[in-house]
Short mmCIF file of C-alpha atoms in Angstrom, two decimals:
data_model
loop_
_atom_site.label_atom_id
_atom_site.label_comp_id
_atom_site.label_asym_id
_atom_site.label_seq_id
_atom_site.Cartn_x
_atom_site.Cartn_y
_atom_site.Cartn_z
CA MET A 1 -0.19 0.08 0.04
CA ALA A 2 1.80 3.33 -1.26
CA LEU A 3 2.18 6.01 1.55
CA ARG A 4 0.29 8.46 -0.58
CA ASN A 5 -2.49 6.11 -0.80
CA HIS A 6 -2.54 5.89 2.95
CA SER A 7 -6.08 4.41 4.19
CA THR A 8 -4.73 2.21 7.15
CA ILE A 9 -0.90 3.73 8.58
CA THR A 10 -2.30 7.12 9.59
CA GLU A 11 0.99 7.62 12.11
CA PHE A 12 4.24 5.60 13.55
CA VAL A 13 5.43 4.94 16.69
CA LEU A 14 9.09 6.03 18.26
CA THR A 15 10.74 4.12 20.08
CA GLY A 16 12.81 7.24 21.36
CA LEU A 17 15.98 7.30 23.90
CA SER A 18 14.53 5.26 26.73
CA ASP A 19 11.71 3.29 27.63
CA ASP A 20 12.19 3.16 31.49
CA PRO A 21 10.33 6.44 33.04
CA ARG A 22 12.86 7.91 35.53
CA ILE A 23 15.90 7.94 32.56
CA GLU A 24 13.15 10.14 30.53
CA ALA A 25 12.93 12.47 33.40
CA LEU A 26 16.40 12.74 33.40
CA LEU A 27 16.79 12.82 29.50
CA PHE A 28 14.54 15.38 29.45
CA VAL A 29 15.92 17.80 31.88
CA LEU A 30 19.16 17.44 30.10
CA PHE A 31 17.38 17.79 26.73
CA LEU A 32 15.53 20.64 27.74
CA VAL A 33 18.84 22.51 28.96
CA ILE A 34 20.33 21.78 25.94
CA TYR A 35 17.68 23.66 23.95
CA LEU A 36 17.27 26.61 25.63
CA LEU A 37 21.44 27.18 25.99
CA THR A 38 21.04 26.67 22.01
CA MET A 39 18.04 28.93 21.75
CA MET A 40 20.11 31.51 23.89
CA GLY A 41 22.78 31.35 22.96
CA ASN A 42 22.00 31.90 18.61
CA LEU A 43 19.57 34.63 19.20
CA THR A 44 22.21 36.44 21.23
CA MET A 45 24.49 35.73 17.97
CA LEU A 46 22.28 37.11 16.03
CA LEU A 47 21.43 40.27 18.04
CA VAL A 48 25.65 40.77 18.58
CA ILE A 49 25.82 40.77 15.05
CA ARG A 50 23.40 42.58 13.67
CA THR A 51 23.35 45.20 16.47
CA ASP A 52 27.16 46.29 16.16
CA SER A 53 28.44 47.99 13.32
CA HIS A 54 32.57 45.84 14.12
CA LEU A 55 31.01 42.54 12.70
CA HIS A 56 29.77 43.23 9.93
CA THR A 57 31.80 41.76 7.70
CA PRO A 58 31.44 38.84 5.25
CA MET A 59 32.42 36.15 8.01
CA TYR A 60 29.76 36.89 10.55
CA PHE A 61 27.21 37.56 7.64
CA PHE A 62 27.54 33.67 7.35
CA LEU A 63 27.83 33.36 11.05
CA SER A 64 24.59 34.75 11.51
CA ASN A 65 22.93 32.59 9.07
CA LEU A 66 25.22 29.58 10.51
CA SER A 67 22.84 30.36 14.26
CA PHE A 68 19.54 31.20 11.92
CA LEU A 69 19.97 27.73 11.05
CA ASP A 70 21.20 26.63 13.47
CA LEU A 71 17.93 27.86 15.58
CA CYS A 72 15.51 26.23 12.99
CA PHE A 73 18.04 23.10 12.93
CA SER A 74 17.08 22.40 16.85
CA SER A 75 13.65 23.11 16.24
CA VAL A 76 12.78 20.52 14.08
CA THR A 77 13.41 17.63 15.97
CA VAL A 78 14.48 18.71 19.79
CA PRO A 79 11.00 20.13 20.87
CA LYS A 80 9.46 16.44 20.07
CA LEU A 81 12.16 14.65 21.60
CA LEU A 82 10.64 16.00 24.43
CA LYS A 83 7.25 16.31 24.45
CA ASP A 84 7.81 12.38 24.15
CA LEU A 85 10.26 12.36 26.47
CA LEU A 86 7.14 12.88 28.81
CA SER A 87 4.43 10.55 26.67
CA GLU A 88 3.82 7.02 27.70
CA LYS A 89 3.30 6.87 23.97
CA LYS A 90 5.80 8.11 21.24
CA THR A 91 3.26 9.02 18.02
CA ILE A 92 4.07 11.02 15.27
CA SER A 93 1.52 10.95 12.69
CA VAL A 94 2.44 10.59 8.58
CA GLU A 95 2.12 13.64 7.35
CA GLY A 96 4.15 15.28 10.42
CA CYS A 97 7.05 12.52 9.67
CA LEU A 98 7.27 13.46 6.03
CA THR A 99 7.48 17.11 7.40
CA GLN A 100 10.25 16.36 9.54
CA VAL A 101 11.96 14.49 6.99
CA PHE A 102 11.63 17.40 5.29
CA PHE A 103 12.86 20.15 7.16
CA VAL A 104 15.78 18.22 8.70
CA PHE A 105 16.83 17.62 5.16
CA ILE A 106 16.58 21.38 3.66
CA THR A 107 18.54 22.69 7.83
CA ALA A 108 20.59 20.62 7.90
CA GLY A 109 22.11 20.43 3.62
CA THR A 110 22.06 24.56 4.11
CA GLU A 111 24.39 24.43 7.06
CA ALA A 112 26.42 21.59 4.63
CA PHE A 113 26.29 24.37 2.28
CA LEU A 114 27.18 27.05 4.18
CA LEU A 115 30.27 25.92 6.06
CA SER A 116 31.88 25.02 2.37
CA MET A 117 30.82 29.15 1.65
CA MET A 118 32.69 29.84 5.00
CA ALA A 119 35.39 27.73 4.19
CA TYR A 120 36.14 29.64 0.92
CA ASP A 121 35.78 32.91 3.27
CA ARG A 122 38.64 32.01 5.52
CA TYR A 123 40.58 30.74 2.35
CA ALA A 124 40.02 35.03 0.63
CA ALA A 125 40.65 36.09 4.11
CA ILE A 126 43.89 34.52 4.74
CA CYS A 127 45.35 33.76 1.19
CA HIS A 128 43.90 37.06 -0.17
CA PRO A 129 43.96 39.46 2.43
CA LEU A 130 44.04 42.18 -0.31
CA LEU A 131 41.55 41.02 -2.69
CA TYR A 132 39.78 39.72 0.51
CA GLY A 133 37.01 42.81 -0.22
CA GLN A 134 36.61 42.29 -3.51
CA LEU A 135 36.16 38.07 -3.50
CA MET A 136 33.43 38.50 -1.22
CA SER A 137 31.68 41.39 -1.75
CA THR A 138 27.91 41.78 -0.34
CA GLN A 139 25.76 40.99 -3.18
CA LEU A 140 28.49 37.80 -3.83
CA CYS A 141 27.07 37.02 -0.25
CA VAL A 142 23.77 37.22 -0.64
CA LYS A 143 23.72 35.33 -3.82
CA LEU A 144 25.55 32.00 -2.05
CA ILE A 145 22.84 32.23 0.98
CA LEU A 146 20.19 32.00 -1.37
CA ALA A 147 21.74 29.56 -4.06
CA SER A 148 22.70 26.89 -1.03
CA TRP A 149 19.11 27.53 0.30
CA GLY A 150 17.55 26.76 -3.05
CA LEU A 151 19.81 24.01 -3.56
CA ALA A 152 19.06 22.04 -0.23
CA SER A 153 15.12 22.83 -0.92
CA LEU A 154 15.70 20.77 -4.15
CA ASN A 155 17.39 18.30 -2.10
CA SER A 156 14.62 17.81 0.09
CA VAL A 157 11.98 17.89 -2.71
CA VAL A 158 13.98 14.24 -3.77
CA ILE A 159 14.19 12.96 -0.91
CA VAL A 160 10.71 13.56 0.25
CA LEU A 161 8.70 11.90 -3.02
CA LEU A 162 11.54 8.73 -1.77
CA ALA A 163 9.46 8.58 1.41
CA VAL A 164 6.50 9.60 -0.68
CA ASN A 165 6.92 6.73 -2.68
CA LEU A 166 7.42 4.41 -0.07
CA ASP A 167 4.46 0.80 0.78
CA PHE A 168 4.35 0.55 4.24
CA CYS A 169 2.64 -2.70 5.49
CA GLU A 170 1.67 -3.24 8.98
CA ALA A 171 5.49 -2.25 10.21
CA GLN A 172 4.54 1.01 12.12
CA THR A 173 7.72 1.57 14.51
CA ILE A 174 10.79 3.50 13.98
CA HIS A 175 13.20 2.62 16.27
CA HIS A 176 14.33 5.93 16.52
CA TYR A 177 13.63 8.99 18.38
CA THR A 178 13.00 11.31 15.52
CA CYS A 179 11.74 11.06 12.02
CA GLU A 180 15.08 10.07 9.05
CA LEU A 181 14.57 8.53 5.97
CA PRO A 182 17.33 6.02 6.60
CA SER A 183 14.84 4.91 9.96
CA LEU A 184 11.84 4.78 7.63
CA PHE A 185 13.22 2.51 5.31
CA PRO A 186 12.95 -1.16 7.40
CA LEU A 187 9.62 0.04 8.04
CA SER A 188 8.65 -0.69 3.77
CA CYS A 189 7.50 -3.68 2.07
CA SER A 190 8.54 -3.14 -0.77
CA ASP A 191 11.65 -2.76 -2.85
CA ILE A 192 13.76 -0.31 -1.88
CA SER A 193 17.34 -0.96 -3.05
CA ILE A 194 16.82 1.83 -5.99
CA ASN A 195 15.62 3.93 -2.86
CA ILE A 196 18.40 3.28 -0.77
CA ASP A 197 20.87 3.97 -4.08
CA ILE A 198 19.38 7.77 -4.83
CA LEU A 199 19.26 8.36 -1.70
CA ILE A 200 23.69 7.08 -1.33
CA CYS A 201 23.94 9.43 -4.04
CA SER A 202 22.28 12.68 -2.87
CA ILE A 203 24.14 12.20 0.42
CA LEU A 204 27.48 11.20 -1.96
CA LEU A 205 26.90 14.42 -4.21
CA HIS A 206 25.88 16.73 -1.63
CA GLY A 207 27.85 15.89 0.57
CA LEU A 208 31.53 16.07 -1.74
CA GLY A 209 29.67 19.02 -2.94
CA THR A 210 30.36 20.65 -0.11
CA PHE A 211 33.43 18.88 1.59
CA LEU A 212 35.56 19.15 -1.26
CA PRO A 213 35.10 23.38 -1.49
CA VAL A 214 36.44 22.80 2.48
CA PHE A 215 39.00 20.64 1.88
CA PHE A 216 40.62 22.71 -0.70
CA SER A 217 40.54 25.59 1.23
CA TYR A 218 41.98 24.25 3.67
CA ALA A 219 44.42 22.35 1.96
CA ARG A 220 45.68 26.39 0.63
CA ILE A 221 45.09 27.52 3.30
CA VAL A 222 47.57 25.77 5.73
CA SER A 223 49.93 26.08 2.85
CA THR A 224 49.51 30.01 2.84
CA ILE A 225 49.95 29.82 7.25
CA LEU A 226 52.99 27.24 6.59
CA SER A 227 54.86 30.17 4.64
CA ILE A 228 54.68 33.02 6.91
CA SER A 229 58.06 33.58 8.88
CA SER A 230 56.36 34.86 12.28
CA THR A 231 54.92 32.28 14.50
CA THR A 232 52.81 34.77 15.78
CA GLY A 233 51.68 35.83 12.19
CA ARG A 234 50.66 31.88 11.75
CA SER A 235 49.29 31.73 15.35
CA LYS A 236 47.02 34.47 14.69
CA ALA A 237 46.28 33.32 10.80
CA PHE A 238 45.04 29.78 12.42
CA SER A 239 43.24 30.96 15.08
CA THR A 240 40.70 32.74 12.43
CA CYS A 241 39.51 29.93 11.25
CA SER A 242 40.03 26.80 13.70
CA SER A 243 36.60 27.66 15.47
CA HIS A 244 35.25 27.22 11.66
CA LEU A 245 36.92 23.75 11.42
CA VAL A 246 35.76 22.24 14.63
CA ALA A 247 32.03 22.93 13.93
CA VAL A 248 32.87 21.43 10.00
CA ILE A 249 34.05 17.88 12.19
CA LEU A 250 31.48 18.40 14.20
CA PHE A 251 29.08 18.25 11.90
CA PHE A 252 29.76 16.39 8.53
CA GLY A 253 31.82 13.61 10.82
CA SER A 254 28.35 13.04 12.74
CA GLY A 255 26.13 13.75 9.71
CA LEU A 256 28.01 10.98 7.15
CA ILE A 257 27.50 8.30 9.99
CA ARG A 258 24.08 9.07 10.19
CA TYR A 259 23.45 8.49 6.71
CA LEU A 260 26.18 6.80 4.94
CA MET A 261 26.39 3.83 7.33
CA PRO A 262 23.40 1.01 7.88
CA THR A 263 20.37 1.98 9.71
CA SER A 264 19.73 -0.18 13.27
CA GLY A 265 18.20 1.92 16.21
CA SER A 266 21.61 1.21 17.64
CA PHE A 267 23.25 3.35 20.55
CA LEU A 268 25.55 5.07 17.86
CA ASP A 269 22.66 6.30 15.44
CA LEU A 270 21.29 7.85 18.40
CA LEU A 271 24.52 9.70 19.52
CA SER A 272 24.90 10.57 16.27
CA SER A 273 21.30 12.11 15.09
CA LEU A 274 21.74 13.95 18.84
CA GLN A 275 25.14 15.46 17.86
CA TYR A 276 24.00 16.93 14.82
CA SER A 277 20.61 17.91 15.77
CA ALA A 278 21.16 18.85 19.11
CA VAL A 279 24.41 18.88 20.80
CA THR A 280 26.32 20.69 17.66
CA PRO A 281 23.16 23.87 16.89
CA MET A 282 24.31 24.52 20.96
CA LEU A 283 28.16 24.42 20.64
CA THR A 284 28.33 26.94 17.96
CA PRO A 285 27.86 30.05 19.07
CA LEU A 286 30.32 28.76 21.68
CA ILE A 287 33.10 27.83 19.12
CA TYR A 288 32.92 30.55 17.84
CA SER A 289 33.14 33.02 20.54
CA LEU A 290 35.43 31.57 23.22
CA LYS A 291 38.52 31.97 21.35
CA ASN A 292 36.85 34.92 19.20
CA MET A 293 38.21 38.61 21.31
CA GLU A 294 35.79 40.22 18.01
CA VAL A 295 32.84 38.95 19.43
CA LYS A 296 33.74 38.66 23.26
CA ALA A 297 34.78 42.04 22.45
CA ALA A 298 30.87 42.98 20.42
CA VAL A 299 29.20 41.17 23.09
CA LYS A 300 29.98 43.26 25.67
CA ARG A 301 29.48 46.20 24.19
CA THR A 302 25.72 45.36 23.68
CA PHE A 303 24.64 43.63 26.69
CA GLY A 304 27.01 47.12 28.31
CA LYS A 305 24.52 49.10 25.66
CA TYR A 306 21.31 47.52 27.02
CA LEU A 307 22.10 47.49 30.45
CA GLN A 308 22.49 51.38 30.35
CA TYR A 309 18.65 51.84 29.51
CA PHE A 310 17.87 50.28 32.78
CA LYS A 311 20.04 52.44 34.95
#
């Protein structure tokens, strides 16, 4: 029975992270704190970048978009996870499941493009500092952001069409805490070999298409940094891209593990999903602020300015 002509299966059952009420209560507190920190951290980044003129540069323009994406990405899965941790029966409608699949892919896909653009931005700043203003013009930055959303949307539509065309029999239990396409495949009673091939091709095309520019950008960056004779100069140049490098490793590492390894509902499956959908969005503001003196100074200026209104 095709999902688009569904008459009997109207919802799926999620196994969640645990079936022990005490563990679920602890997990609820943990992920509520993570979600609140994610909201506070990324909203603070958006506010600071928006209001402080010192941060009106291409690098921080991309970073503000990254913060917005992390807000969206986390909100796609974590609120539903929190609700399920307090519920005895964890269910999601077919329409809700497809919606979640779509938004997971569009936010994650856009973030992958954005991290690739940020790598190019660091390449331009370190390898061609005198031409940086020409290479990273405002018009180009806006076009790159729009292109990333457009390409990610197109990829998400293809992914959702794969899910819509699946045939489901009696199996309704998703061995996961959220709806993701790899978790839906085991529920299908039809031949999914073509769907899996298309998904793998899509992930590889999208992944390599965004990761290779990161790789080549950092290859040139490392070469340029090593050619700097001054130790202080090398340290300063590396510090400008170290935060982005950490974000790339966290995002691409956990994402590729989740979508390229066989789905089994194992602890590694759940951990990799939690890593890129809940933990990484929380860490992003910390990664870009702890070692970044410009952001620290801007935060002090911004909050100092707003505190004056209450005096």
